[in-house]
Short mmCIF file of C-alpha atoms in Angstrom, two decimals:
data_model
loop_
_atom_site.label_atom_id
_atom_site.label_comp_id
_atom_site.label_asym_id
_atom_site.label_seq_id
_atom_site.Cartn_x
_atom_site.Cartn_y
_atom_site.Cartn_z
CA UNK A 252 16.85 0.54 2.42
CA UNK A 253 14.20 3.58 2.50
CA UNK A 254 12.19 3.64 6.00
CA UNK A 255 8.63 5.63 5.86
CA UNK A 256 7.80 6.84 9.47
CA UNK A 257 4.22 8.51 10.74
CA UNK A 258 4.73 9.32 13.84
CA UNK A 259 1.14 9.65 14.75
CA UNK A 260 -0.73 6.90 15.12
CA UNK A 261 -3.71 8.78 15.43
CA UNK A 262 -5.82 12.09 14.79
CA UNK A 263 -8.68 13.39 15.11
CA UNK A 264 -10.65 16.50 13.44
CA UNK A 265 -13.88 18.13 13.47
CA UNK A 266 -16.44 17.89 10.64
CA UNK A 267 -15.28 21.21 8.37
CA UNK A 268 -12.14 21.25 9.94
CA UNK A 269 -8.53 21.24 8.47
CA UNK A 270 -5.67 18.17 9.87
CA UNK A 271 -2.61 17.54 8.50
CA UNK A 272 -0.77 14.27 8.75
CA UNK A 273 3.18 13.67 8.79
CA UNK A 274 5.41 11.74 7.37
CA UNK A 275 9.07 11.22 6.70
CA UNK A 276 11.65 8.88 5.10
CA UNK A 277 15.11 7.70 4.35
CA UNK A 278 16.34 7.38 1.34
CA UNK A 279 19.48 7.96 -0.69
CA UNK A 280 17.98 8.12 -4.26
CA UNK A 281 16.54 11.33 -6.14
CA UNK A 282 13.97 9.91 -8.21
CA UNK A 283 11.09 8.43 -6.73
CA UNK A 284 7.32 8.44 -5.92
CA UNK A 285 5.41 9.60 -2.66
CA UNK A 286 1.68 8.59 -2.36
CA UNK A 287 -0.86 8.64 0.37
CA UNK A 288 -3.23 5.60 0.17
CA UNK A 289 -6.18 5.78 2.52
CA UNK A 290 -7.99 2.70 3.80
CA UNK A 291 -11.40 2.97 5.16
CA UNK A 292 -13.45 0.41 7.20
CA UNK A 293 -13.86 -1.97 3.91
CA UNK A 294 -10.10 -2.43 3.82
CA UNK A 295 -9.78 -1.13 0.23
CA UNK A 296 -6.36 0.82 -0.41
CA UNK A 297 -7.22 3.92 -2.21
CA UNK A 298 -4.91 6.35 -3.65
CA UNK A 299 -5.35 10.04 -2.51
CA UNK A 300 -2.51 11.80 -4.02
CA UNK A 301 0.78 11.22 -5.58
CA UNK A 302 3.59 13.32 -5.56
CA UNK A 303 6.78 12.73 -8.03
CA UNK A 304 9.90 13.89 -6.69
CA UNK A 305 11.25 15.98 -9.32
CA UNK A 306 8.78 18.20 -9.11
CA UNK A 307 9.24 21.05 -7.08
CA UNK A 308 4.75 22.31 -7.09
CA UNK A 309 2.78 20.45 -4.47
CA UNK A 310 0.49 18.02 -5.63
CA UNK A 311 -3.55 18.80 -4.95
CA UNK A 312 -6.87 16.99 -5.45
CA UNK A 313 -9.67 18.60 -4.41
CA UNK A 314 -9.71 18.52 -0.25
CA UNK A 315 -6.46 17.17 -0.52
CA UNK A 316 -3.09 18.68 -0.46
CA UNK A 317 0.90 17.72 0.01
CA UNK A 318 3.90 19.83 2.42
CA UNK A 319 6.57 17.78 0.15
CA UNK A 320 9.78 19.09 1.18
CA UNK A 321 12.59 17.21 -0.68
CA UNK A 322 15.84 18.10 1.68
CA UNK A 323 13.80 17.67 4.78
CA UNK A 324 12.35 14.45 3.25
CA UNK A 325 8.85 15.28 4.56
CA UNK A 326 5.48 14.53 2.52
CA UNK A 327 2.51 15.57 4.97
CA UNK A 328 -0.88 15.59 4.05
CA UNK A 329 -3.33 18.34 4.34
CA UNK A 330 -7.23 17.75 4.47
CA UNK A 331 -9.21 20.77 4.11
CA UNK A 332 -12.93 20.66 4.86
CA UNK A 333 -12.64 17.14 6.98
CA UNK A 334 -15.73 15.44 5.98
CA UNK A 335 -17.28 12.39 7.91
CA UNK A 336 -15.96 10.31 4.86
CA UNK A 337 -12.73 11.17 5.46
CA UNK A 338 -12.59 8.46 8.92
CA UNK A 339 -10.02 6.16 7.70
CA UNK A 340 -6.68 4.64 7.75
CA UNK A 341 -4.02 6.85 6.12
CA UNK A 342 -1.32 5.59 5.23
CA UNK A 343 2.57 7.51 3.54
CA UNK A 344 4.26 5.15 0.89
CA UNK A 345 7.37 5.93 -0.83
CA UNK A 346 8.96 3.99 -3.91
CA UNK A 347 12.21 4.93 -5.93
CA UNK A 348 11.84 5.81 -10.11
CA UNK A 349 14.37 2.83 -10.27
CA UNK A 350 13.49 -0.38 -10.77
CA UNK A 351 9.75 0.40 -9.52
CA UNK A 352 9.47 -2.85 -7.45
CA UNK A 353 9.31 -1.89 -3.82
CA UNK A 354 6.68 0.62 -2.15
CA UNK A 355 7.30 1.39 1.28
CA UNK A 356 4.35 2.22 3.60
CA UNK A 357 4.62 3.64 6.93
CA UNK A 358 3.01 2.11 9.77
CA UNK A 359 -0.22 4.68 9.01
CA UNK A 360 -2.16 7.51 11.08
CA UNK A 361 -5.79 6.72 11.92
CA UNK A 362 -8.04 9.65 11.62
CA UNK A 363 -11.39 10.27 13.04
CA UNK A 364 -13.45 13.06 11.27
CA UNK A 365 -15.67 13.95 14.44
CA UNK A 366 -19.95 15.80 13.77
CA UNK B 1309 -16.10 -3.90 -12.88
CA UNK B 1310 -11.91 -3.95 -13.86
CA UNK B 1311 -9.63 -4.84 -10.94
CA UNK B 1312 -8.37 -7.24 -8.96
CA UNK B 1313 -10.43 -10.12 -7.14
CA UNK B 1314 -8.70 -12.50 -4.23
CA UNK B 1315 -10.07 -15.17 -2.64
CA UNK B 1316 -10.64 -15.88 -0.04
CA UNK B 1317 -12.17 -12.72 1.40
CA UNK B 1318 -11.36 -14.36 5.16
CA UNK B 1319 -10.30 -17.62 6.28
CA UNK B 1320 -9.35 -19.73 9.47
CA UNK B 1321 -6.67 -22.31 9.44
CA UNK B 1322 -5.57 -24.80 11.31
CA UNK B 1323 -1.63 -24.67 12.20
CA UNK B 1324 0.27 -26.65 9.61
CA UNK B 1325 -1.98 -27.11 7.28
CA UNK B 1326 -1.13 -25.52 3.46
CA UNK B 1327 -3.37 -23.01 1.94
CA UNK B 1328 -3.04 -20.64 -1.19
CA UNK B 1329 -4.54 -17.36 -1.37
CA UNK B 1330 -5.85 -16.57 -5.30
CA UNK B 1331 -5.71 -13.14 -7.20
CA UNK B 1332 -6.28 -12.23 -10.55
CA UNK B 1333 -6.26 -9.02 -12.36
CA UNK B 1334 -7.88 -8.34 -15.23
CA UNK B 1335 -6.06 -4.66 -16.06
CA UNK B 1336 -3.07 -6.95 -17.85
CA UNK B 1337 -0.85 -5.13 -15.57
CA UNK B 1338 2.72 -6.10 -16.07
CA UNK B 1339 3.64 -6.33 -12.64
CA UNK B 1340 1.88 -7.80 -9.16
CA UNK B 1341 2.46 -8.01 -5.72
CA UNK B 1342 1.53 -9.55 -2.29
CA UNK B 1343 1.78 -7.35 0.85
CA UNK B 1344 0.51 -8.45 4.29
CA UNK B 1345 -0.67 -5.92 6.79
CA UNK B 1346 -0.53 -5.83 10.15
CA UNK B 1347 -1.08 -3.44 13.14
CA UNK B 1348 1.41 -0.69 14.15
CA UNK B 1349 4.02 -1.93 10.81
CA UNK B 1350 1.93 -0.87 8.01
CA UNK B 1351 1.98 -2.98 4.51
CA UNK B 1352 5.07 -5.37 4.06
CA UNK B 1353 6.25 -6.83 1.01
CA UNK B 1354 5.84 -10.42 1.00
CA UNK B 1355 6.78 -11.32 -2.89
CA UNK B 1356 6.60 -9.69 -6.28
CA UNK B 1357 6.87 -10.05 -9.77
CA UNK B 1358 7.47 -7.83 -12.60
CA UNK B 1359 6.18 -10.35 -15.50
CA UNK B 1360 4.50 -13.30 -16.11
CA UNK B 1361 7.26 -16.25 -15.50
CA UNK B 1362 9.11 -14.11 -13.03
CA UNK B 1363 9.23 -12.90 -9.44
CA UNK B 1364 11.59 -11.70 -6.74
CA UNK B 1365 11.35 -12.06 -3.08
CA UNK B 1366 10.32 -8.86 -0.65
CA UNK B 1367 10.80 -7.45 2.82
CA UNK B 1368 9.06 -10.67 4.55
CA UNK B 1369 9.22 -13.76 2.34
CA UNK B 1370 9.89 -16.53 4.48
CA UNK B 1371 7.14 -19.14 4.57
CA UNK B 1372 5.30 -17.98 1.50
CA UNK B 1373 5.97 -18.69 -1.96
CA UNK B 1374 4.30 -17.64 -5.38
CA UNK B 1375 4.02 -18.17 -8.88
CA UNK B 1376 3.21 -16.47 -12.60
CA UNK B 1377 2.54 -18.70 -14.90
CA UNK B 1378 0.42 -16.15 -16.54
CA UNK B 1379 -0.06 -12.06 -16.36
CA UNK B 1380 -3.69 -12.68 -14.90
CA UNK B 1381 -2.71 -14.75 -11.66
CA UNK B 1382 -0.84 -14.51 -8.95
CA UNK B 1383 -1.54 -16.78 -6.24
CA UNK B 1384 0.55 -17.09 -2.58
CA UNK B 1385 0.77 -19.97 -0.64
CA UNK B 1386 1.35 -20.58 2.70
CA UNK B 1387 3.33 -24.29 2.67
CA UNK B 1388 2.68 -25.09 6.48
CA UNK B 1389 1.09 -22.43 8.20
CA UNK B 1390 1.86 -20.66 11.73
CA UNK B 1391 0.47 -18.55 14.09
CA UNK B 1392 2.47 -15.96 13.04
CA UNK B 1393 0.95 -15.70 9.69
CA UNK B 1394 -2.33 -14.29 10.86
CA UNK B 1395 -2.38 -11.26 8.73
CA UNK B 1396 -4.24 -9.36 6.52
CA UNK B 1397 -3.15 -9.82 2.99
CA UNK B 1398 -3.35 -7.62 -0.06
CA UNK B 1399 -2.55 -8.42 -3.70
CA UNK B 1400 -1.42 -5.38 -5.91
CA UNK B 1401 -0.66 -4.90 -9.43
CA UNK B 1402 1.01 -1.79 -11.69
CA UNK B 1403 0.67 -1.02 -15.35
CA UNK B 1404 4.31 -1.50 -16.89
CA UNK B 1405 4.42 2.80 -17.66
CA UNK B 1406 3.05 4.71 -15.13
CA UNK B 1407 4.51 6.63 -12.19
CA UNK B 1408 4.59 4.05 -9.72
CA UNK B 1409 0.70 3.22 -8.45
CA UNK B 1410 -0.79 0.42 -7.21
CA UNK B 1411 -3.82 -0.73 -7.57
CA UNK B 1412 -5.36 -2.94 -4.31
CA UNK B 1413 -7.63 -5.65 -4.04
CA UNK B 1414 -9.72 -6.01 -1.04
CA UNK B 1415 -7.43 -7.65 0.91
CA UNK B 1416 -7.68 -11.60 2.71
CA UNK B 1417 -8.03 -12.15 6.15
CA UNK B 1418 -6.29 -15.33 7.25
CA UNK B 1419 -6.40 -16.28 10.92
CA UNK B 1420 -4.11 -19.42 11.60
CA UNK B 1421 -4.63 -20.87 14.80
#
């Protein structure tokens, strides 16, 4: 079974500032999915970024950028330019190319974007 | 706006008593899902399925069931519920081709007492 695991529960940053967030997981297939999903005080899931693991370039939107390091089986999450709407629930989710039925989520990092 | 709608948005319940959370998508996404999430574990898969007239059971299915009868719904029910079921509960959904996202509704609070 794959395990996701942030091991910080929570972060904080300054306004302008840059945080990173970690995550790892198990697994023992090659082709799958890595996403970070943030959730802010309305409790809507939105996806940041998605990462496919057959490809070897970081994925980047805007402010936000991946560490995806496939034999390590790390996926951390870089915010550049914290902005006050950036305070949220983040949370790592993994699912494997096969089958497509399970996503994983780790137990998430709460970040505070401090003025 | 195109998405997903559940309902209730929050609800308390009485121990034992049956209640069915609703969702429907209008995206006619192949596949939908129920997670529930609570503090310091994340999301948890509660049930799935892949098409209308199928699903599959998740990481935490016991007490809930669901049904498809069409691509649009997707509705959980708790048979008899417990204290334990106090959750927050989200219903997802994925277009049959794409790389793996789901989309979210807003999620149901259910408080079982």
């Amino acid at each position: 079974a794959q395990t996701v695991t942030q091991s910080q529960p929570e972060m904080s940053v300054q306004e302008a500032e840059t945080v990173t967030l970690s995550c790892t997981y198990d697994t023992s297939e090659n082709n799958y999915y890595l996403f970070w999903y943030k959730q802010p005080p309305s409790r809507q899931m939105i996806l940041v970024i998605r990462q496919e693991a057959y490809k070897q370039q970081n994925a980047t939107e805007n402010r936000f950028s991946v560490n995806f390091q496939k034999a390590a089986k790390s996926f951390s999450l870089k915010i550049s330019d914290s902005q006050l709407g950036d305070t949220a629930m983040y949370f790592c989710a993994f699912m494997k190319q096969r089958g497509l039925v399970d996503m994983r989520f780790g137990a998430g990092t709460r970040l505070t974007v401090k003025p | 706006i195109a998405g997903i709608t559940q309902a209730p948005t929050s609800q308390i319940l009485a121990a034992g008593r049956r209640m069915t959370l609703r969702c429907t998508q209008d995206m006619r996404h192949n596949a939908m899902y129920w997670y529930r999430q609570d503090l310091g574990l994340g999301l948890r898969l509660i049930h799935y399925s892949n098409t209308a007239g199928t699903t599959g059971k998740g990481e935490v299915p016991d007490g809930y069931s669901v049904s498809r009868a069409n691509t649009d719904d997707f509705p959980l029910t708790l048979a008899s519920a417990v204290p334990s079921q106090t959750s927050v509960y989200f219903c997802a959904s994925r277009a049959a081709k794409n790389t793996g996202e789901l989309f979210f509704g807003e999620g149901s609070r259910l408080t079982v007492l």
